[in-house]
mmCIF file of C-alpha atoms in Angstrom:
data_model
loop_
_atom_site.group_PDB
_atom_site.id
_atom_site.type_symbol
_atom_site.label_atom_id
_atom_site.label_comp_id
_atom_site.label_asym_id
_atom_site.label_seq_id
_atom_site.Cartn_x
_atom_site.Cartn_y
_atom_site.Cartn_z
ATOM 1 C CA MET A 762 75.476 116.871 173.969
ATOM 2 C CA ALA A 763 76.826 114.937 170.997
ATOM 3 C CA THR A 764 74.190 112.243 171.402
ATOM 4 C CA GLY A 765 71.484 114.931 171.385
ATOM 5 C CA ARG A 766 72.811 116.323 168.126
ATOM 6 C CA SER A 767 73.144 112.918 166.519
ATOM 7 C CA ALA A 768 69.588 112.017 167.523
ATOM 8 C CA ALA A 769 68.283 115.291 166.091
ATOM 9 C CA LEU A 770 70.028 114.569 162.800
ATOM 10 C CA LYS A 771 68.412 111.132 162.549
ATOM 11 C CA ILE A 772 64.814 112.420 162.609
ATOM 12 C CA ASP A 773 62.905 111.369 159.501
ATOM 13 C CA TRP A 774 60.370 114.186 159.214
ATOM 14 C CA SER A 775 58.361 112.686 156.335
ATOM 15 C CA LYS A 776 58.034 109.409 158.219
ATOM 16 C CA ILE A 777 56.708 111.246 161.286
ATOM 17 C CA THR A 778 54.051 112.985 159.217
ATOM 18 C CA SER A 779 52.956 109.838 157.378
ATOM 19 C CA SER A 780 53.129 107.375 160.301
ATOM 20 C CA LEU A 781 51.111 109.629 162.609
ATOM 21 C CA GLY A 782 48.672 110.520 159.837
ATOM 22 C CA LEU A 783 49.068 114.242 160.437
ATOM 23 C CA ARG A 784 47.001 116.549 158.270
ATOM 24 C CA GLY A 785 46.000 120.170 158.045
ATOM 25 C CA GLN A 786 47.162 122.587 160.672
ATOM 26 C CA THR A 787 49.144 119.980 162.630
ATOM 27 C CA ALA A 788 51.166 118.977 159.567
ATOM 28 C CA THR A 789 51.761 122.644 158.736
ATOM 29 C CA ALA A 790 52.937 123.339 162.300
ATOM 30 C CA LEU A 791 55.292 120.338 162.119
ATOM 31 C CA GLN A 792 56.753 121.590 158.815
ATOM 32 C CA ALA A 793 57.272 125.048 160.343
ATOM 33 C CA PHE A 794 59.006 123.442 163.337
ATOM 34 C CA LYS A 795 61.213 121.417 160.964
ATOM 35 C CA LYS A 796 62.207 124.599 159.134
ATOM 36 C CA ARG A 797 63.034 126.395 162.405
ATOM 37 C CA ASN A 798 65.036 123.328 163.517
ATOM 38 C CA GLU A 799 67.052 123.294 160.299
ATOM 39 C CA ASP A 800 67.643 127.068 160.456
ATOM 40 C CA ALA A 801 68.840 126.832 164.060
ATOM 41 C CA ARG A 802 71.110 123.875 163.239
ATOM 42 C CA ARG A 803 72.566 125.756 160.257
ATOM 43 C CA LYS A 804 73.170 128.882 162.362
ATOM 44 C CA LEU A 805 74.766 126.796 165.125
ATOM 45 C CA THR A 806 77.108 125.188 162.610
ATOM 46 C CA LEU A 807 78.122 128.597 161.249
ATOM 47 C CA LEU A 808 78.768 129.956 164.725
ATOM 48 C CA GLN A 809 80.804 126.910 165.710
ATOM 49 C CA GLU A 810 82.956 127.322 162.611
ATOM 50 C CA ALA A 811 83.535 131.037 163.246
ATOM 51 C CA PRO A 812 86.868 131.949 164.862
ATOM 52 C CA GLN A 813 86.471 132.565 168.563
ATOM 53 C CA ASN A 814 89.877 133.976 169.487
ATOM 54 C CA VAL A 815 91.088 137.460 168.632
ATOM 55 C CA ASP A 816 94.805 137.825 167.926
ATOM 56 C CA PHE A 817 95.472 141.248 169.464
ATOM 57 C CA ALA A 818 99.245 140.901 168.868
ATOM 58 C CA TYR A 819 98.603 140.789 165.132
ATOM 59 C CA TYR A 820 96.522 143.974 165.321
ATOM 60 C CA ARG A 821 99.250 145.716 167.403
ATOM 61 C CA GLN A 822 101.798 144.925 164.696
ATOM 62 C CA THR A 823 99.498 145.904 161.837
ATOM 63 C CA LEU A 824 97.962 149.111 163.188
ATOM 64 C CA LYS A 825 99.932 152.239 163.997
ATOM 65 C CA ASN A 826 97.634 153.269 166.851
ATOM 66 C CA THR A 827 98.215 150.523 169.443
ATOM 67 C CA ALA A 828 96.287 152.446 172.092
ATOM 68 C CA VAL A 829 93.067 151.598 170.241
ATOM 69 C CA VAL A 830 94.013 147.922 170.223
ATOM 70 C CA ASP A 831 94.829 148.048 173.957
ATOM 71 C CA GLU A 832 91.469 149.699 174.695
ATOM 72 C CA ILE A 833 89.548 147.146 172.624
ATOM 73 C CA GLU A 834 91.474 144.306 174.260
ATOM 74 C CA ASN A 835 90.583 145.641 177.726
ATOM 75 C CA HIS A 836 86.922 145.887 176.742
ATOM 76 C CA PHE A 837 87.061 142.413 175.244
ATOM 77 C CA LYS A 838 88.583 140.903 178.402
ATOM 78 C CA SER A 839 86.206 142.738 180.737
ATOM 79 C CA PHE A 840 83.114 141.811 178.710
ATOM 80 C CA LYS A 841 80.736 139.512 180.506
ATOM 81 C CA PRO A 842 77.548 138.425 178.765
ATOM 82 C CA ALA A 843 74.361 139.517 180.460
ATOM 83 C CA THR A 844 72.711 136.820 182.486
ATOM 84 C CA TYR A 845 68.997 136.756 183.010
ATOM 85 C CA ASP A 846 67.147 135.287 185.930
ATOM 86 C CA VAL A 847 64.545 133.073 184.307
ATOM 87 C CA ASN A 848 63.285 131.603 187.573
ATOM 88 C CA ARG A 849 60.336 134.014 187.604
ATOM 89 C CA GLN A 850 59.287 132.951 184.115
ATOM 90 C CA LEU A 851 59.763 129.291 185.004
ATOM 91 C CA LYS A 852 57.633 129.723 188.117
ATOM 92 C CA ALA A 853 54.945 131.443 186.045
ATOM 93 C CA ILE A 854 55.018 128.569 183.548
ATOM 94 C CA GLU A 855 54.796 126.000 186.345
ATOM 95 C CA ALA A 856 51.876 127.891 187.901
ATOM 96 C CA PHE A 857 50.163 127.975 184.506
ATOM 97 C CA GLU A 858 50.735 124.238 184.100
ATOM 98 C CA GLN A 859 49.294 123.573 187.554
ATOM 99 C CA GLN A 860 46.256 125.729 186.751
ATOM 100 C CA ALA A 861 45.835 123.941 183.429
ATOM 101 C CA LEU A 862 46.029 120.559 185.180
ATOM 102 C CA THR A 863 43.482 121.690 187.770
ATOM 103 C CA ASN A 864 41.147 122.934 185.035
ATOM 104 C CA ALA A 865 41.599 119.680 183.124
ATOM 105 C CA GLN A 866 40.740 117.647 186.235
ATOM 106 C CA GLU A 867 37.628 119.779 186.846
ATOM 107 C CA THR A 868 36.588 119.387 183.223
ATOM 108 C CA LYS A 869 37.206 115.640 183.421
ATOM 109 C CA GLY A 870 34.998 115.466 186.514
ATOM 110 C CA LYS A 871 32.220 117.403 184.767
ATOM 111 C CA VAL A 872 32.491 115.222 181.663
ATOM 112 C CA ASP A 873 32.433 112.039 183.767
ATOM 113 C CA ALA A 874 29.334 113.276 185.615
ATOM 114 C CA GLU A 875 27.671 114.151 182.313
ATOM 115 C CA LEU A 876 28.550 110.736 180.879
ATOM 116 C CA ALA A 877 27.126 109.001 183.943
ATOM 117 C CA ASP A 878 23.932 111.025 183.600
ATOM 118 C CA LEU A 879 23.700 110.218 179.893
ATOM 119 C CA GLU A 880 24.301 106.520 180.545
ATOM 120 C CA LYS A 881 21.559 106.593 183.177
ATOM 121 C CA THR A 882 19.211 108.277 180.699
ATOM 122 C CA LEU A 883 20.121 105.752 177.998
ATOM 123 C CA LYS A 884 19.495 102.872 180.394
ATOM 124 C CA ASN A 885 16.155 104.420 181.312
ATOM 125 C CA ILE A 886 15.226 104.721 177.624
ATOM 126 C CA GLU A 887 16.260 101.125 176.901
ATOM 127 C CA ASP A 888 14.324 99.784 179.885
ATOM 128 C CA ALA A 889 11.217 101.881 179.238
ATOM 129 C CA ARG A 890 7.983 100.180 178.321
ATOM 130 C CA PRO A 891 6.592 100.739 174.835
ATOM 131 C CA PHE A 892 4.305 103.743 174.492
ATOM 132 C CA GLU A 893 1.336 101.504 173.725
ATOM 133 C CA ASP A 894 1.679 99.797 177.115
ATOM 134 C CA LEU A 895 1.647 103.002 179.155
ATOM 135 C CA THR A 896 -1.407 103.927 181.203
ATOM 136 C CA VAL A 897 -2.627 107.372 182.174
ATOM 137 C CA ASP A 898 -1.420 106.709 185.722
ATOM 138 C CA ASP A 899 2.090 105.909 184.427
ATOM 139 C CA VAL A 900 2.218 109.173 182.479
ATOM 140 C CA ALA A 901 0.888 111.145 185.458
ATOM 141 C CA ALA A 902 3.510 109.549 187.743
ATOM 142 C CA ALA A 903 6.318 110.387 185.308
ATOM 143 C CA ARG A 904 5.100 113.936 184.552
ATOM 144 C CA PRO A 905 2.950 115.336 187.393
ATOM 145 C CA ASP A 906 2.678 118.668 185.572
ATOM 146 C CA ILE A 907 0.510 117.000 182.900
ATOM 147 C CA ASP A 908 -1.897 115.739 185.573
ATOM 148 C CA GLU A 909 -2.042 119.205 187.183
ATOM 149 C CA ARG A 910 -2.689 120.919 183.833
ATOM 150 C CA THR A 911 -5.432 118.408 183.010
ATOM 151 C CA SER A 912 -7.093 118.964 186.390
ATOM 152 C CA GLN A 913 -6.914 122.714 185.854
ATOM 153 C CA LEU A 914 -8.550 122.474 182.406
ATOM 154 C CA VAL A 915 -11.304 120.173 183.670
ATOM 155 C CA SER A 916 -12.035 122.484 186.629
ATOM 156 C CA LYS A 917 -12.582 125.359 184.171
ATOM 157 C CA GLY A 918 -14.912 123.244 182.076
ATOM 158 C CA ARG A 919 -12.570 122.798 179.175
ATOM 159 C CA TRP A 920 -12.594 119.301 177.812
ATOM 160 C CA ALA A 921 -10.494 119.925 174.719
ATOM 161 C CA VAL A 922 -6.751 120.404 174.724
ATOM 162 C CA PRO A 923 -5.698 123.747 173.185
ATOM 163 C CA GLY A 924 -4.067 123.282 169.775
ATOM 164 C CA TYR A 925 -5.221 119.676 169.378
ATOM 165 C CA LYS A 926 -7.605 120.306 166.481
ATOM 166 C CA GLU A 927 -5.054 122.413 164.633
ATOM 167 C CA ARG A 928 -2.449 119.718 164.956
ATOM 168 C CA PHE A 929 -4.436 116.485 164.541
ATOM 169 C CA GLY A 930 -7.665 117.653 162.921
ATOM 170 C CA ASP A 931 -11.281 117.399 164.074
ATOM 171 C CA LEU A 932 -12.289 113.775 164.581
ATOM 172 C CA SER A 933 -15.940 114.587 165.395
ATOM 173 C CA ILE A 934 -16.797 114.568 161.677
ATOM 174 C CA LEU A 935 -16.114 110.873 161.453
#
């Protein structure tokens, strides 16, 4: 226990903040933790310095009513601090940790799949031919819905694409 206390006393809080480059909320949380640490250490020191033994013989000599002293001494000797079973809380924490690990693994799997898909798309973009070199057959093979829409328009006797003139202007004037 003494080595734990000596290690805690050797922490250089400013060096931790500067060496890790902590800023914002993380630095604030670290400062709050430092304050709680110092408060707990101060309280521990005060409690360790406080007298822990009660001299009932002194109180018997000083007080006239020794029955009160005897009663308090009996209560003092029979006092047992309450103990709490923290196993349930520890099990709940462990279950939460396991669930968090499972969720993290699932998320990692989804992210890896997404990265693989994005890398595949990037590779496809890098290996694609320039737009000028594409033929109508290449476009129809890549996007069959364009070929179907074109066939549908031609079957209805429409030779112009809707919205083309509004977007690119009328080239028939030239």
